[in-house]
mmCIF file with all atom_site columns, C-alpha atoms in Angstrom:
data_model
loop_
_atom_site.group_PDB
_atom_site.id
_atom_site.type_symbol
_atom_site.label_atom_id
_atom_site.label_alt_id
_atom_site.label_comp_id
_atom_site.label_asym_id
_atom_site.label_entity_id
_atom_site.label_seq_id
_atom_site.pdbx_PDB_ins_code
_atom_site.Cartn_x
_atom_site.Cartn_y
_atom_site.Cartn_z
_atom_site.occupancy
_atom_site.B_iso_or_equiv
_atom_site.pdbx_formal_charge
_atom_site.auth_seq_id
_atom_site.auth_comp_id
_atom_site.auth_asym_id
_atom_site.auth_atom_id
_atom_site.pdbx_PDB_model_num
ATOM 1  C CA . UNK A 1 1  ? 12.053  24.797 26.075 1.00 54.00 ? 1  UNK A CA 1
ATOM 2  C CA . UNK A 1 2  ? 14.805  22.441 24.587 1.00 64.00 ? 2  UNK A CA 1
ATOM 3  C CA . UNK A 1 3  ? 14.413  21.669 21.051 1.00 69.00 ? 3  UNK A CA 1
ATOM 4  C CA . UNK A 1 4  ? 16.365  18.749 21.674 1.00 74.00 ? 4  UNK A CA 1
ATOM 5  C CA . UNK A 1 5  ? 13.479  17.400 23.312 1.00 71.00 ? 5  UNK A CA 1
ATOM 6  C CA . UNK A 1 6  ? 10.918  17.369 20.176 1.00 76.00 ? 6  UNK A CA 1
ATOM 7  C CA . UNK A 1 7  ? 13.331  16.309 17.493 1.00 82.00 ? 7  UNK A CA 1
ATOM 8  C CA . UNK A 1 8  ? 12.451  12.923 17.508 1.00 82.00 ? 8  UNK A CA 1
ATOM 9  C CA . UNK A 1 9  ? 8.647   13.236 17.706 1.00 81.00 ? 9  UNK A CA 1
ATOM 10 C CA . UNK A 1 10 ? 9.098   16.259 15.130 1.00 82.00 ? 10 UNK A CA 1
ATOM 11 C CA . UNK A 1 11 ? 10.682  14.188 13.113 1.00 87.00 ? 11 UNK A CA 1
ATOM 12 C CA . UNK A 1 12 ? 7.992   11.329 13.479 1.00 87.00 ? 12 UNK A CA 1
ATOM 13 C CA . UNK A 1 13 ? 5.251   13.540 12.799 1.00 85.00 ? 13 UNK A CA 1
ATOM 14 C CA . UNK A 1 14 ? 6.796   15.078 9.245  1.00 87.00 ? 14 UNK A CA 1
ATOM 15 C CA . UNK A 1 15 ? 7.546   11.509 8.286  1.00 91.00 ? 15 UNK A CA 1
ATOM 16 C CA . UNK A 1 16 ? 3.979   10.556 9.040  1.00 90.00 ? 16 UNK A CA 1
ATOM 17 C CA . UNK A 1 17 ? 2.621   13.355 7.037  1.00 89.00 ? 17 UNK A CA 1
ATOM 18 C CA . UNK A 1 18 ? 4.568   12.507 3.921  1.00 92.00 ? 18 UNK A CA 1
ATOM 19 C CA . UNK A 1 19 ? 3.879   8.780  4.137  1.00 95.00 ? 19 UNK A CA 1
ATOM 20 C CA . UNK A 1 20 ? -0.358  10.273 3.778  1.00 92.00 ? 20 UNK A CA 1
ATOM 21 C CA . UNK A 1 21 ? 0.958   12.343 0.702  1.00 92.00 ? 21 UNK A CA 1
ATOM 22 C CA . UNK A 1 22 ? 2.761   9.803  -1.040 1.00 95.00 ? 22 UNK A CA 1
ATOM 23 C CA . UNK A 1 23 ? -0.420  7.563  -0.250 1.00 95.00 ? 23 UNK A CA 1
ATOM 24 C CA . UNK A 1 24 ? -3.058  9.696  -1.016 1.00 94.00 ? 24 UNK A CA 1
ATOM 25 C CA . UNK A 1 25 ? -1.459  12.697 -3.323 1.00 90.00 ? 25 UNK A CA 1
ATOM 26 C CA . UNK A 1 26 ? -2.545  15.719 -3.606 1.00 87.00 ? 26 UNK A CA 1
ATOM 27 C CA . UNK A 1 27 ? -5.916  17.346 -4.799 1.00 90.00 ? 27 UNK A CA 1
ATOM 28 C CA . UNK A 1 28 ? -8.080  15.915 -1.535 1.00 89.00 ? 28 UNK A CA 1
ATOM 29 C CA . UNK A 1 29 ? -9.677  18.074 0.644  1.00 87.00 ? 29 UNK A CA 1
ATOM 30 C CA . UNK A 1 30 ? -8.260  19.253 4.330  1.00 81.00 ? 30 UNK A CA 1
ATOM 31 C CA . UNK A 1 31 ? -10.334 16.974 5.732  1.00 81.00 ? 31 UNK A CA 1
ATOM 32 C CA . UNK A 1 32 ? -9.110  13.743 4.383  1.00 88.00 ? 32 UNK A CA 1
ATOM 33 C CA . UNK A 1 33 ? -5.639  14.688 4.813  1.00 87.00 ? 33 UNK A CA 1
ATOM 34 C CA . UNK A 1 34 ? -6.732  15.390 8.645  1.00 84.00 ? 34 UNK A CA 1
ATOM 35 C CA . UNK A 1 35 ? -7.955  11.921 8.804  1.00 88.00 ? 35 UNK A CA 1
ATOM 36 C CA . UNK A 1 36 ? -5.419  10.076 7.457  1.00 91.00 ? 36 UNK A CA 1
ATOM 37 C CA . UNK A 1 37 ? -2.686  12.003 9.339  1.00 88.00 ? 37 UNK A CA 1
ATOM 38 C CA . UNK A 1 38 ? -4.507  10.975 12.375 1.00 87.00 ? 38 UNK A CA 1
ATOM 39 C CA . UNK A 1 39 ? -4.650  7.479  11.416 1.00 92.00 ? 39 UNK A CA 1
ATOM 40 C CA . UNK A 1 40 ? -1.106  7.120  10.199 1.00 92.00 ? 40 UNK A CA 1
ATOM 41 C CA . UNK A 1 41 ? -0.079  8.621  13.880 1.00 89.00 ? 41 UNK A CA 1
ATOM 42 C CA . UNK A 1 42 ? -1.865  6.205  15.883 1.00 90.00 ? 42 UNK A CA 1
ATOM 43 C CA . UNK A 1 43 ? 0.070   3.634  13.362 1.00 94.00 ? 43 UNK A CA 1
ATOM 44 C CA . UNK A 1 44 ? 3.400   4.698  14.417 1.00 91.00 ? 44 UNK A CA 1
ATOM 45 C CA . UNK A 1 45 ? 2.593   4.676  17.904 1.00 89.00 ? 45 UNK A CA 1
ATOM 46 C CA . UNK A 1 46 ? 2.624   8.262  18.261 1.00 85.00 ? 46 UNK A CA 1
ATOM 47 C CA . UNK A 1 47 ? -0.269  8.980  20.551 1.00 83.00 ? 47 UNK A CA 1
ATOM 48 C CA . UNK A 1 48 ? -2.831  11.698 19.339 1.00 82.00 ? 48 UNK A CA 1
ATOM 49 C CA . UNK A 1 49 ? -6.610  14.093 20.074 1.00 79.00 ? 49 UNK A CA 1
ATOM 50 C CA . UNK A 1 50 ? -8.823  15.266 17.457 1.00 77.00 ? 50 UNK A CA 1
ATOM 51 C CA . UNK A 1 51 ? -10.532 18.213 16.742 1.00 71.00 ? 51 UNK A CA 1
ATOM 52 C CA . UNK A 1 52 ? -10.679 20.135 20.013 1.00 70.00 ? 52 UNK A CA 1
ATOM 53 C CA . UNK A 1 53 ? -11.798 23.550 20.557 1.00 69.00 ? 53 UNK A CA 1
ATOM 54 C CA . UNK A 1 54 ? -8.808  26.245 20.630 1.00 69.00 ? 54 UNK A CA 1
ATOM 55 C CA . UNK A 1 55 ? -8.681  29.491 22.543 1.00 74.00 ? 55 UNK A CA 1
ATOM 56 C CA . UNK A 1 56 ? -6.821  32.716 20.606 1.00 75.00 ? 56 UNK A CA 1
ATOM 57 C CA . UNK A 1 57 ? -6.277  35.933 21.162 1.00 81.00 ? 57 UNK A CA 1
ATOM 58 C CA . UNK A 1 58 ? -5.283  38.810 20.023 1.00 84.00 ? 58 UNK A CA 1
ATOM 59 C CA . UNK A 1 59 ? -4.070  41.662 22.687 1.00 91.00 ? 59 UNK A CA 1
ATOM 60 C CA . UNK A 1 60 ? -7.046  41.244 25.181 1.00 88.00 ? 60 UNK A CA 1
ATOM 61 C CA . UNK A 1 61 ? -9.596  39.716 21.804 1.00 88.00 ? 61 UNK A CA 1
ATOM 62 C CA . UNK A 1 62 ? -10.798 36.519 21.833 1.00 84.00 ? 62 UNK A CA 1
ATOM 63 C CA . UNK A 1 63 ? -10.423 35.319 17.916 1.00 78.00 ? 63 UNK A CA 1
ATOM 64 C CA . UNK A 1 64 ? -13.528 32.762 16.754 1.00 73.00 ? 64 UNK A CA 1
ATOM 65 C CA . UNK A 1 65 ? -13.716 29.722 15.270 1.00 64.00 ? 65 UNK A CA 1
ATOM 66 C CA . UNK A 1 66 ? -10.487 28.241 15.466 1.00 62.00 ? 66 UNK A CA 1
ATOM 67 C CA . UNK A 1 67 ? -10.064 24.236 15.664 1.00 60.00 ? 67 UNK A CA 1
ATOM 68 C CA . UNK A 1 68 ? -6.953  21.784 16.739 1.00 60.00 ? 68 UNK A CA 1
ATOM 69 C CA . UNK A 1 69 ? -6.872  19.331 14.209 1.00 58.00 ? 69 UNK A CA 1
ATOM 70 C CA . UNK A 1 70 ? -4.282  17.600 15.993 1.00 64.00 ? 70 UNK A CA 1
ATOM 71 C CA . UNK A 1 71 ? -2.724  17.105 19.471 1.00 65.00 ? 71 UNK A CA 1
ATOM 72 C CA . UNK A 1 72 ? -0.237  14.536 19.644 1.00 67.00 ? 72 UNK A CA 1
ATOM 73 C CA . UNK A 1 73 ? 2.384   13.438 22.281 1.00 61.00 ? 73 UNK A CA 1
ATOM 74 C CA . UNK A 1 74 ? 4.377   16.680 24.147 1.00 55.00 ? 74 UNK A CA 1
ATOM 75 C CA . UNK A 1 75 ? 2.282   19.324 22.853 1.00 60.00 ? 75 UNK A CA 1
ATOM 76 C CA . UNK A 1 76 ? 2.768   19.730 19.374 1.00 59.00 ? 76 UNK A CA 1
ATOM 77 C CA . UNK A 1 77 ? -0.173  20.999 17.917 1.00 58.00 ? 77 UNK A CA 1
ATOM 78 C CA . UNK A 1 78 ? -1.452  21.329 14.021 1.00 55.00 ? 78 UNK A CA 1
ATOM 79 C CA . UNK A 1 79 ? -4.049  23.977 13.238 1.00 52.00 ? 79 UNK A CA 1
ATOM 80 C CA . UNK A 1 80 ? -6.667  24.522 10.612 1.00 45.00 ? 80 UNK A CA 1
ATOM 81 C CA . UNK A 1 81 ? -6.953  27.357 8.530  1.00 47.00 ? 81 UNK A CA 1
ATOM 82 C CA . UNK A 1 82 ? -10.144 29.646 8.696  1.00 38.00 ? 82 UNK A CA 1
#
């Protein structure tokens, strides 16, 4: 994998995420900051899923109850926190 190849989108995504913080602030739950971050991708033209089931494992154990709150453009994910 070239990291050369996700520096721009990378870079795209952080700035996306601070434009929602310096909109909304802080104190909001996960899920509004979820939404917004999806929102303020699709703005910027970066293209985007929501909320899709994720396999993990550990060694040869299937973890539970883990969500993608984000796919966007080459495969960079963001996960939740259970």
């Amino acid at each position: 994998m070239d990291p050369k190849k996700y520096k721009d989108v990378v870079y795209k995504i952080i700035g996306a995420a601070m434009e929602v913080h310096n909109e909304l602030n802080w104190g909001l739950l996960e899920a509004v900051y979820s939404e917004a971050l999806f929102l303020e991708l699709l703005d910027q033209g970066i293209k985007s899923e929501r909320e899709q089931a994720l396999a993990c494992y550990y060694k040869h154990h299937k973890l539970e109850k883990h969500m993608l709150i984000l796919k966007t453009q080459m495969s960079v994910y963001y996960l939740t926190r259970t």
